[in-house]
Structures are given as structure tokens and as C-alpha cells.
Coordinates of C-alpha atoms and ligand atoms in Angstrom, one line a residue:
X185 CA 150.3 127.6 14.9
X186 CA 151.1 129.2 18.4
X187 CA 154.7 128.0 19.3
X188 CA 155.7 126.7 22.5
X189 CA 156.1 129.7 25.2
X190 CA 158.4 129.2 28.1
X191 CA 156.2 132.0 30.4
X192 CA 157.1 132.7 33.9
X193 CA 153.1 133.1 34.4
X194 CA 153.1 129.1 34.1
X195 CA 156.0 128.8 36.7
X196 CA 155.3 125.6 39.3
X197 CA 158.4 126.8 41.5
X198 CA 160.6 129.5 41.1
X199 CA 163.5 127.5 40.0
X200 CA 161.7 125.6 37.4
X201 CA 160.7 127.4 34.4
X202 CA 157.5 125.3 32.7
X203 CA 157.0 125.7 29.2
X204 CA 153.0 126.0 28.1
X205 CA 151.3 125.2 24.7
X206 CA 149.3 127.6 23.2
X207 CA 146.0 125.4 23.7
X208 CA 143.4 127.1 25.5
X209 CA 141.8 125.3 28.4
X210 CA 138.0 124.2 28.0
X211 CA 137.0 127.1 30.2
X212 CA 134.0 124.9 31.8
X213 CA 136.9 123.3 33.9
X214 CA 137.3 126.0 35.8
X215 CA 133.8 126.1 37.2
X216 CA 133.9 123.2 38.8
X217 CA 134.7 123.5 42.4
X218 CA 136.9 120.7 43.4
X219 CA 138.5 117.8 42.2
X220 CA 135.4 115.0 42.1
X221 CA 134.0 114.3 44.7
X222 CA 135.3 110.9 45.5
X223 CA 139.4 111.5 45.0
X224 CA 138.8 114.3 47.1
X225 CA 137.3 112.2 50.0
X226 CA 140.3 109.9 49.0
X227 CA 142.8 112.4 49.4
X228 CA 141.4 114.2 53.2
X229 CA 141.3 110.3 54.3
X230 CA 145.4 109.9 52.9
X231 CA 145.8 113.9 55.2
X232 CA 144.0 111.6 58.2
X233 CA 146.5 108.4 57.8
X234 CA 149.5 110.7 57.7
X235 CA 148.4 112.9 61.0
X236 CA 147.4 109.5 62.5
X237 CA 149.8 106.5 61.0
X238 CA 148.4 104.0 63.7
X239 CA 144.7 104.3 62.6
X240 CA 142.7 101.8 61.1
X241 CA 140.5 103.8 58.8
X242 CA 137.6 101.9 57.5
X243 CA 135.8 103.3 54.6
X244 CA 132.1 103.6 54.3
X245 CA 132.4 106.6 51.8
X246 CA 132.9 105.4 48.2
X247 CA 130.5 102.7 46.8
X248 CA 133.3 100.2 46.0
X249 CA 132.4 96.2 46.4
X250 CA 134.8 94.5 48.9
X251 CA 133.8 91.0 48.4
X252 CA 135.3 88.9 45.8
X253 CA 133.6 87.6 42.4
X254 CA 131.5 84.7 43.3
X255 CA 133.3 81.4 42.2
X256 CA 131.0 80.6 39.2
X257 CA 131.6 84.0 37.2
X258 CA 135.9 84.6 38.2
X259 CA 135.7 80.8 36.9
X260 CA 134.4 82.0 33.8
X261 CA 136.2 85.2 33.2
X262 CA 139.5 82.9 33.9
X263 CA 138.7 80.6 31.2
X264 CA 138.2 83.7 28.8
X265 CA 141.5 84.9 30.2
X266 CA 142.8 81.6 29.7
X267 CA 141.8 81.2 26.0
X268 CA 143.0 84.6 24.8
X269 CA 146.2 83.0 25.1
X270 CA 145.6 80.3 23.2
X271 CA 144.7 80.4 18.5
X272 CA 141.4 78.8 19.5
X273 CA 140.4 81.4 22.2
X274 CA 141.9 84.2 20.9
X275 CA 139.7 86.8 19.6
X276 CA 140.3 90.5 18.9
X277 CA 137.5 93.4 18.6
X278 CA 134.0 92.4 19.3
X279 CA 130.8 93.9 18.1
X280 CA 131.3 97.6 19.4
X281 CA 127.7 97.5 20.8
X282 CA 128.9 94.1 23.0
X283 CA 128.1 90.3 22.1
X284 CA 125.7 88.8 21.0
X285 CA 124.5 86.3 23.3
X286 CA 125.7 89.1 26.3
X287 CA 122.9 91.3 24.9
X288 CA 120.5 88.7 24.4
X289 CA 120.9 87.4 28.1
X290 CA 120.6 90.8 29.2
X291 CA 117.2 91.3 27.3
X292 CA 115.9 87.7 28.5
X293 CA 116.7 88.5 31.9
X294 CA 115.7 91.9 32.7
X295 CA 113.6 93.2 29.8
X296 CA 112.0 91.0 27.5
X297 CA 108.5 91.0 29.5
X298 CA 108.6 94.8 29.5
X299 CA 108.9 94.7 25.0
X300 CA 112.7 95.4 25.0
X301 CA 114.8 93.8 22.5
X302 CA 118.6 93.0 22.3
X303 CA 119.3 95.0 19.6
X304 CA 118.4 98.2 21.9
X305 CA 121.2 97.2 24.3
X306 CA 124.3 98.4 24.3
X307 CA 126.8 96.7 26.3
X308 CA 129.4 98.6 27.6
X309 CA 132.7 99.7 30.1
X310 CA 129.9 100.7 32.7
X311 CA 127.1 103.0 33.3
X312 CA 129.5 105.9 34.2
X313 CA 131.2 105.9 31.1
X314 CA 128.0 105.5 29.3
X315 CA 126.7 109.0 30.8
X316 CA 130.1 110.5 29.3
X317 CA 129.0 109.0 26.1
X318 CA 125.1 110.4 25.8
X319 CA 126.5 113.6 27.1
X320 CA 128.5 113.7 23.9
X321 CA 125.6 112.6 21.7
X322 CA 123.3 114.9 23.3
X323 CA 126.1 117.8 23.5
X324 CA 126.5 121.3 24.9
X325 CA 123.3 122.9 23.6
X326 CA 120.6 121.0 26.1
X327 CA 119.1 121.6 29.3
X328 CA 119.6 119.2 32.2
X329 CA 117.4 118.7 35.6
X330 CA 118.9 116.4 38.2
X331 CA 117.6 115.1 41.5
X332 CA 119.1 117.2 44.4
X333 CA 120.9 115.2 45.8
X334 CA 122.4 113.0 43.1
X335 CA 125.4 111.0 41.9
X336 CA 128.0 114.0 40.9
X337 CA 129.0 112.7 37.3
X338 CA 125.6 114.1 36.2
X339 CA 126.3 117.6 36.8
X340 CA 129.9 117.8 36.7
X341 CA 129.9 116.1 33.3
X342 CA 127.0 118.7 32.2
X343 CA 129.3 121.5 33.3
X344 CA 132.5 120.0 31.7
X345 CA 130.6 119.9 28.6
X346 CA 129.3 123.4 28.8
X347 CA 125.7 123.2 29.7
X348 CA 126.0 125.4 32.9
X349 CA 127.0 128.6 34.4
X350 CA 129.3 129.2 37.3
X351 CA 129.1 128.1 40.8
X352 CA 126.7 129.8 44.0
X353 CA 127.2 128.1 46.8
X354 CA 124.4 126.5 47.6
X355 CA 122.6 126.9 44.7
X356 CA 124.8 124.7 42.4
X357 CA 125.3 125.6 39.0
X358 CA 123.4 128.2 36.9
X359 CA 121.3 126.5 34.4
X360 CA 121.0 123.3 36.0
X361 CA 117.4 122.6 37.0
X362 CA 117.8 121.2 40.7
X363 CA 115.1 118.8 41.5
X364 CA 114.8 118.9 45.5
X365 CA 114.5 115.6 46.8
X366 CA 113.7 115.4 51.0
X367 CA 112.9 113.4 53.0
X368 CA 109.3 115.5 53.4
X369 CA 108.7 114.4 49.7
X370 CA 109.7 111.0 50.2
X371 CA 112.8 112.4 48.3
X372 CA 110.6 112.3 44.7
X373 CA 110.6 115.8 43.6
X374 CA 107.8 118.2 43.6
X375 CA 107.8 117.7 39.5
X376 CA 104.6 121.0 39.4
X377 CA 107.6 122.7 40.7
X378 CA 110.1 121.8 37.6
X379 CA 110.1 123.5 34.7
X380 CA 111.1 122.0 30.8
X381 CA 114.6 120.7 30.1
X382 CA 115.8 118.3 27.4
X383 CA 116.9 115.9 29.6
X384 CA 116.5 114.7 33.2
X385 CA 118.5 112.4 35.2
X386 CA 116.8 110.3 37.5
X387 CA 118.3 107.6 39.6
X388 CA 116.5 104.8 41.1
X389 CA 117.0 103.6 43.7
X390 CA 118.7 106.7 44.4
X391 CA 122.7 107.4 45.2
X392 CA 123.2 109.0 47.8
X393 CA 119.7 108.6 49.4
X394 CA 118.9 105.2 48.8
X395 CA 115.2 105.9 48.1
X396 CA 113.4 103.5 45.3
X397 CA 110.9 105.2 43.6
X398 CA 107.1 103.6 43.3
X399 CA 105.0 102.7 40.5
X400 CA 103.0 105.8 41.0
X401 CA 105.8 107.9 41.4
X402 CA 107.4 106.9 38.0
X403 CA 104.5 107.3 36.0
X404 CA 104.1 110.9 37.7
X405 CA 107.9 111.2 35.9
X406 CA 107.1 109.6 32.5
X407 CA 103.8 111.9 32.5
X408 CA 106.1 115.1 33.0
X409 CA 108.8 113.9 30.7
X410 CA 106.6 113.1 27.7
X411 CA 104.4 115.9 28.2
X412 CA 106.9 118.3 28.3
X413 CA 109.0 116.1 25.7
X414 CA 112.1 115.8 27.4
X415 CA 114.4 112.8 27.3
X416 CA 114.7 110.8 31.1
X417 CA 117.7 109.4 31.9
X418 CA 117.4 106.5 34.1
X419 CA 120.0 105.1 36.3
X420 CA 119.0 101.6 37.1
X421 CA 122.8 101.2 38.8
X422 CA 121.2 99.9 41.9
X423 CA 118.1 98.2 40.8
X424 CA 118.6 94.6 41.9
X425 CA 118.6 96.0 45.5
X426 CA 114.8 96.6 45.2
X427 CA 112.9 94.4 48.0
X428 CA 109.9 96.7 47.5
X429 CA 107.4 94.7 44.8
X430 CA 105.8 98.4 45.0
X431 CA 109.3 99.7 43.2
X432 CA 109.9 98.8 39.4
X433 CA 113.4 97.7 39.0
X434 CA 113.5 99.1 35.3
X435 CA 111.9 102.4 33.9
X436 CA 110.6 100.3 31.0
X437 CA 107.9 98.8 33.6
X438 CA 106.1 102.2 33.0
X439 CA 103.6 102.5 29.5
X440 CA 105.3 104.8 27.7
X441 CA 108.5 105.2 28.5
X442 CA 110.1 103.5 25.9
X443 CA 109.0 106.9 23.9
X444 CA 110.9 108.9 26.3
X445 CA 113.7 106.8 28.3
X446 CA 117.0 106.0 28.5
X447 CA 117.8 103.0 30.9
X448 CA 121.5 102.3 31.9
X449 CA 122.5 99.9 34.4
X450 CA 125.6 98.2 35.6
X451 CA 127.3 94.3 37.1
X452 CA 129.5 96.9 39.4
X453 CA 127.1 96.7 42.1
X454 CA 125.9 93.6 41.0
X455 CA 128.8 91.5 40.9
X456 CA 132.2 93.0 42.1
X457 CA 132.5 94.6 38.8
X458 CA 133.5 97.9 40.0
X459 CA 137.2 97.0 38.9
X460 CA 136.1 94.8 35.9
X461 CA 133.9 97.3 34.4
X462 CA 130.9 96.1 32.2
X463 CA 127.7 97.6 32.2
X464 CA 125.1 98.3 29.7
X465 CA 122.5 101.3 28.3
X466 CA 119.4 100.9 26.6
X467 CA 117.9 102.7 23.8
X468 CA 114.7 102.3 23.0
X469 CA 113.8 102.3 18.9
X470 CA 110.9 104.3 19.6
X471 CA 112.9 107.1 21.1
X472 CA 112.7 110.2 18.7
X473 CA 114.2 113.4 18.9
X474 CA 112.0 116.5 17.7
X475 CA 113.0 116.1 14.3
X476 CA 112.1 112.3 14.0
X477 CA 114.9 110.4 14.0
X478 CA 116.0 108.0 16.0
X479 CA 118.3 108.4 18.7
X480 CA 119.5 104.7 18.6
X481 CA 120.9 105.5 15.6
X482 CA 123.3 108.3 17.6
X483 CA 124.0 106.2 20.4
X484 CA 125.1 103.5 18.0
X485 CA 127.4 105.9 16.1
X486 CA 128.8 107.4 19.0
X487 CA 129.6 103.5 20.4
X488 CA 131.3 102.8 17.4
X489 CA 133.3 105.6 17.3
X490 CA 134.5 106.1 21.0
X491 CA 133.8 102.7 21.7
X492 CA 135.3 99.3 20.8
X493 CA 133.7 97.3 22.2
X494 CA 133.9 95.9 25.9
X495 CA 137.1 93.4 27.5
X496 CA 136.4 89.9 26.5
X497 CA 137.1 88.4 29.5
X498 CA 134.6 91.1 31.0
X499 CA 131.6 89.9 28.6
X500 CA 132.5 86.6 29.8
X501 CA 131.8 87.4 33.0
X502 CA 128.4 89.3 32.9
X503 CA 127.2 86.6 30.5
X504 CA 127.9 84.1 33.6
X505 CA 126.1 86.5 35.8
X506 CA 123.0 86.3 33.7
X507 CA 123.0 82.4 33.5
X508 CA 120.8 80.6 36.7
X509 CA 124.1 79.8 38.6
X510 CA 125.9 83.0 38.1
X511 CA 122.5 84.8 38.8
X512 CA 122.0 83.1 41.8
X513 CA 125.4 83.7 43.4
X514 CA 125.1 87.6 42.3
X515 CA 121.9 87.6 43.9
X516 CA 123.4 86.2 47.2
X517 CA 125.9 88.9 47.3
X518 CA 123.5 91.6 46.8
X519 CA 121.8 90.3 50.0
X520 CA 125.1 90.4 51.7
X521 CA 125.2 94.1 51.1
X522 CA 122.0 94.4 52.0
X523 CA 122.4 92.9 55.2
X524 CA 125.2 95.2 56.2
X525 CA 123.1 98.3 55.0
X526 CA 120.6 97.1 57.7
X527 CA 123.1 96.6 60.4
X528 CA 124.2 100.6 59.5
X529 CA 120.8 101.4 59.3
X530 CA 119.7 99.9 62.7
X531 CA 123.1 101.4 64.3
X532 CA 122.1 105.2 63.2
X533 CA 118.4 104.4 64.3
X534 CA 119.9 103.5 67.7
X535 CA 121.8 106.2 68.1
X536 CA 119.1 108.7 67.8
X537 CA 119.7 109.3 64.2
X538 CA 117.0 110.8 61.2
X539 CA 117.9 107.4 59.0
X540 CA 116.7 106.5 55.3
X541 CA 117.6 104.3 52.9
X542 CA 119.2 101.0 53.2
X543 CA 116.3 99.3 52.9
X544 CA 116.0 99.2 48.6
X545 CA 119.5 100.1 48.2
X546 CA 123.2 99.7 49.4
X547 CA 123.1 103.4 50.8
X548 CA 122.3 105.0 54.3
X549 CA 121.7 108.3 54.0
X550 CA 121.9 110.0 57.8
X551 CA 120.9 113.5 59.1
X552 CA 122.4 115.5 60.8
X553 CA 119.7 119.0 60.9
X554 CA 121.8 122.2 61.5
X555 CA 125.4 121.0 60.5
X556 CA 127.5 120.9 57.6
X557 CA 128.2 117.7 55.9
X558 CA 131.7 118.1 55.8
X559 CA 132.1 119.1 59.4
X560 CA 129.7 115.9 60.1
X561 CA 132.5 114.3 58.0
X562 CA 135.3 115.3 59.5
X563 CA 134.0 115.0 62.9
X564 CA 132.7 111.1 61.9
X565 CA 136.6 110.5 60.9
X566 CA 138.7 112.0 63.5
X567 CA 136.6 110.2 66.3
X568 CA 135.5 107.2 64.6
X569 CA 138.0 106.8 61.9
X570 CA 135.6 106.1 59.9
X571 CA 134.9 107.2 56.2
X572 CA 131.7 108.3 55.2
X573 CA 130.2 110.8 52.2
X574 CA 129.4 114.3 52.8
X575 CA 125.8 114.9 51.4
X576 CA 126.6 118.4 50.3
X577 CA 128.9 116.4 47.7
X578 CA 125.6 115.1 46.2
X579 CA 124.1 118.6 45.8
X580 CA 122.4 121.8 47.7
X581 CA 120.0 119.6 49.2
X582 CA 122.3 117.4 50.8
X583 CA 123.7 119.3 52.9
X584 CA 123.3 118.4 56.4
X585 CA 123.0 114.6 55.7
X586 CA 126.1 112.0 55.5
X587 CA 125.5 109.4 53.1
X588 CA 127.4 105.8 55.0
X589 CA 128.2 102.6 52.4
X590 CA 127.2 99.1 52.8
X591 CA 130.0 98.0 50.7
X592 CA 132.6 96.6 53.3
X593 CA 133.9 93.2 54.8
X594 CA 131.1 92.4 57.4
X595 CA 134.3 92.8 60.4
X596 CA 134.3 96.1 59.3
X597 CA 131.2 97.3 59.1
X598 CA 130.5 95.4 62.3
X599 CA 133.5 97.5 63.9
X600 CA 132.3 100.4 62.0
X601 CA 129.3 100.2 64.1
X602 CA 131.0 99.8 67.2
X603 CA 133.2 103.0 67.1
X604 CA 129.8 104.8 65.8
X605 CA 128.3 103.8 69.0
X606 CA 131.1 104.1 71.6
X607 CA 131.5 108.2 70.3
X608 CA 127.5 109.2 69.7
X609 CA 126.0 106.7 72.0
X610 CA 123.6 110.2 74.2
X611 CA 125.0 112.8 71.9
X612 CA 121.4 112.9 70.2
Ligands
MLT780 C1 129.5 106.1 44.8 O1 130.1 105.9 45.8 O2 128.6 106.9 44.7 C2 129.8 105.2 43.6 O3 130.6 104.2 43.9 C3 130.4 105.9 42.6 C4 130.3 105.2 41.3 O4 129.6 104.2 41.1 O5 131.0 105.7 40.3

């Protein structure tokens, strides 16, 4: 066993010696090239308050929900609170793979008329920490293609696992199939282009572009996937933001994809959940791997081994989401965000802007042709004081684009709007 070493190699400041273990760090860390994205927007926005105490930042960088949980669901969750403290209410673990009646809500609600059952649902903490999870079922030896841009976690949980080589700027990580996604394309990738990987992340409507994808265009991506017998991944996060009839709002609209999909989705978005946390992952029984076998059988083991099962008081609250009342207020408040991503929208369209998204999703995804995102950033938050997301943060092929939330108090967004307009009004 390697003993405890007090080395001056380890030293934080000269006067105070720190003593190290003898435990190797997962090398794959160091490939990474900053902290996540998001706590790093975090922590230039905390630089920004310091230099200028008397600014009112508003954020329209992270996806986080602003508006409280419609009265019909917080009533529920607060009875499930309520009764953990009494014998009749308590109750201790659940079913690992989530309740019962959450996951047969769930089904009836949105996948019963495309042949999915609630057995194939797993209810969980949320669709992030579900990605984690399959990462560790699929582990290090697979091959991954993501859309260029995309949500981080994707690649930065394939390199903390070891699927990838180092970092070239630009490029993004060796190994990682980069699907480019412009606005040229409609931002669906040139798939003749891609060549076979085990598994492919695709997410629909898309973070950060907000671009749904069509009928046609995901039965282009079940065709690839099955013929080249690679698993999809499909990020459904944003789904209920679909106006579009054209736009499925679940992978599992396509024939075949139940042979080579993997849906998870999430009440973050949906519901204010973001700080509750419950979402949920679909795995299809007819989902083989090469050998035969099925991967529900994985998932399920790696659920009930990492997993316990998700809060209570959570379950109560998504199962409130999925009856009529509950639906119907969650419904309301996705058009709330809606209605903010078209006042953005409008706003950049005014001022000259190349605009997309907002329409199918709670995303506006901006260009700015020529510049980098994170001078577009910095440049949008010491004029404006206003937070937005650096595309380049999303992957190669976002640079040059800011990506602007629709989550925020309607003042805000409104005074967002303003400041946008009194500093670019004639710069385009
Ligand atoms: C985002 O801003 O992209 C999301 O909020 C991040 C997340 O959902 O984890």
C-alpha cells in the first residue's frame, strides 16, 4: 500500500506543506479543458459582479427555470413531504427503477401509442445523471458521435470515461465523431458524411440551437443508426416545446427505433424541476447488443446498483404532472417560456441578427459570423450585463454563435431586451 507522502511537489503555498495519497488521478481529467462549461460561465459572471458591485446582472446563459412549481404539483409534493413525517406516510426505498403508477403515467402519457411499455421506463434523478449512468453501462471501449454543437455532458462524460484523445482546438477531442450541425443543413448533420460508432447522441429539439428535428430527418437517423448498428441516444429534454406537428416529440414515433434507441427525458424543463430532479430513460426490450442480449437488462442492473431509487416527494410530483390538472398547468408554463423565447427571438431579429431557434424550444441560438463566442460573451456582459452562453462551449461548430435562455422572470427578459437594444440598436 503506498503511504501517505508529504511532497513539496503538492505544495498549495509555500508555507503550507499538503500531504498527497498515493492514488493516481484518472488521467482522462486532465484532458478536459476547463471546468464545465456552466460553473465556468458562473464564475466569469461572480469576476463581473465584483469589478461592477452595482450591476444588475440578468442571466440568459444557464437553462435554469425561474418560475415556481404550478400550485397543483408543489401541493402534491407537500403532502408527500407532509406524510414522510407521519407512520402512515412514511415510506423508505422505492422500486430502484421508480414507482409504479409514476412509470405507468409516464407510459400512458407519452408512449403507449408509439408500443412502449412501463416496464421499459426507468424513472430517475434526471436525464443528466441518467447519461452518467449508460456511460457506465456502455463503458470506455465504445465509439461516440455527437451533434456539433451539443449539450457538453456528452463529450465531457465520454472523455472522463476514457473514450477520447486529447484536446485540438477547434477540432475537439480525438476520437469523438463530430457531427456538424449549421444552420446551411438546417443543423441535421450531413449523416453520408459520418462514419460508424457504437453510439450517437442526438438531441431533439436541440440544446444549444434549438432546432427540432422532422419526421424525415429522424428516419434519415434511425436508417443510419440501424444500418450501421449503432445505439442512438436520444435526448427528448426539451420535447414538450415542439409546436411543429412536422417534429416527433419522441424517437419512438419512428418504425424501428425501438431496435436501436435510447429515449431519456426530463420534468426539469417541464415543470421547475431543475432543483427537484426527476426525470426518466427508456429502454426498449428489443434493444440488443451484438451478442444478443438485452440491454434493459444492463440498464436495470446498473439502476439498482448506483441507483436507489428517486425522492419520494419528487415521484409525487411528476406523477401530478402527468395527471390532467398537473399536465395542464405544466403545459401553461412551457408556453410561458415559450413566449419569452419569441420576445428574444424577435429582439435579435430586430437588431439585425442571423436568429434560430426559439420557436420548438426554450433556446435562441444567435450569430455572430467572424467573432469568437466568448468575446461575443464578454462583450454581451460588460455592455448589457447580460449573461448569455458562448456557442464555442457547445462544440467546434459553435463558435461564432451565442446561445440566449428563455428561462427568466418575464421583467427580465423584458429588460434583457431593452439593454440588447439600447447597445446594438445600428451596430449590424
Ligand atoms: C443548459 O443550460 O444547457 C442546461 O440547463 C443544462 C442542463 O440541463 O443540465
Amino acid at each position: 500500500r503506498p503511504k501517505l507522502a508529504v511532497k513539496t511537489s503538492c505544495v498549495a503555498a509555500p508555507e503550507k506543506q499538503q500531504v498527497c495519497t498515493g492514488v493516481r488521478r484518472n488521467e482522462n481529467f486532465g484532458k478536459l479543458q476547463a471546468g464545465y462549461l456552466f460553473p465556468e460561465i458562473a464564475r466569469r459572471r461572480r469576476a463581473h459582479q465584483e469589478k461592477h458591485p452595482d450591476a444588475r446582472v440578468i442571466s440568459l446563459g444557464i437553462g435554469d427555470t425561474t418560475e415556481p412549481i404550478p400550485r397543483f404539483i408543489a401541493d402534491a409534493m407537500q403532502r408527500a413531504a407532509a406524510g414522510l413525517g407521519t407512520l402512515e406516510g412514511y415510506s423508505g426505498y422505492g422500486a430502484e427503477q421508480g414507482r409504479g403508477e409514476v412509470r405507468e403515467a409516464l407510459c400512458e402519457r407519452f408512449y403507449a401509442h408509439v408500443g412502449r411499455k412501463a416496464s421499459e421506463i426507468f424513472v430517475s434523478d434526471g436525464s443528466k445523471c441518467d447519461i452518467g449512468r449508460l456511460q457506465m453501462m456502455f463503458g470506455a471501449g465504445v465509439s461516440v458521435a455527437v451533434q456539433d454543437p451539443s449539450y457538453p455532458v456528452y463529450v465531457d462524460s465520454s472523455v472522463i470515461m476514457g473514450m477520447t484523445g486529447g484536446y485540438q482546438e477547434g477540432r475537439g477531442f480525438g476520437g469523438i465523431q463530430y457531427m456538424p450541425c449549421r444552420p446551411e443543413s438546417d443543423f441535421f448533420p450531413d449523416l453520408r458524411k459520418v462514419g460508424r460508432t457504437d453510439l450517437i447522441f442526438f438531441c431533439s429539439p436541440n440544446n444549444p440551437t434549438g432546432a427540432a428535428a422532422t419526421r424525415a430527418q429522424l428516419t434519415e437517423l434511425v436508417a443510419h443508426a440501424r444500418e450501421r448498428g449503432s445505439i442512438l441516444i436520444y435526448d427528448a429534454a426539451y420535447a414538450l416545446y415542439i409546436s411543429d406537428p412536422d417534429c416527433p416529440r419522441t424517437i419512438f414515433e419512428i418504425p424501428g427505433a425501438e431496435e436501436c434507441a435510447i429515449e431519456t427525458c426530463s420534468f426539469s424543463k417541464y415543470a421547475g424541476f431543475t432543483g427537484v430532479r426527476l426525470g426518466w430513460t427508456v429502454v426498449p426490450e428489443a434493444l440488443r447488443y451484438a451478442d444478443g442480449q438485452p440491454v434493459i437488462a444492463d440498464f436495470n442492473r446498473i439502476m439498482t446498483t448506483v441507483f436507489n431509487g428517486a425522492s419520494v416527494v419528487a415521484q409525487a410530483g411528476g406523477l401530478a404532472c402527468l395527471q390532467e390538472e398537473g399536465f395542464k398547468e405544466m403545459t401553461e408554463l412551457v408556453a410561458f417560456y415559450k413566449e419569452n423565447a419569441e420576445i428574444l427571438r424577435r429582439a435579435f431579429t430586430e437588431l439585425g441578427f442571423s436568429v434560430y431557434g426559439g420557436t420548438n424550444a426554450p433556446y435562441v441560438w444567435v450569430g455572430f459570423p467572424g467573432q469568437a463566442s466568448w468575446d461575443v460573451f464578454a462583450t454581451i456582459l460588460e455592455r448589457c450585463n447580460l449573461v448569455t452562453t458562448p456557442g464555442s462551449g457547445f462544440g467546434p461548430a459553435g463558435e461564432g454563435f451565442v446561445r440566449a435562455s428563455a428561462f427568466g422572470h418575464r421583467d427580465d427578459i423584458l429588460e434583457a431586451v431593452e439593454r440588447l437594444k439600447r447597445e446594438f440598436r445600428g451596430a449590424k
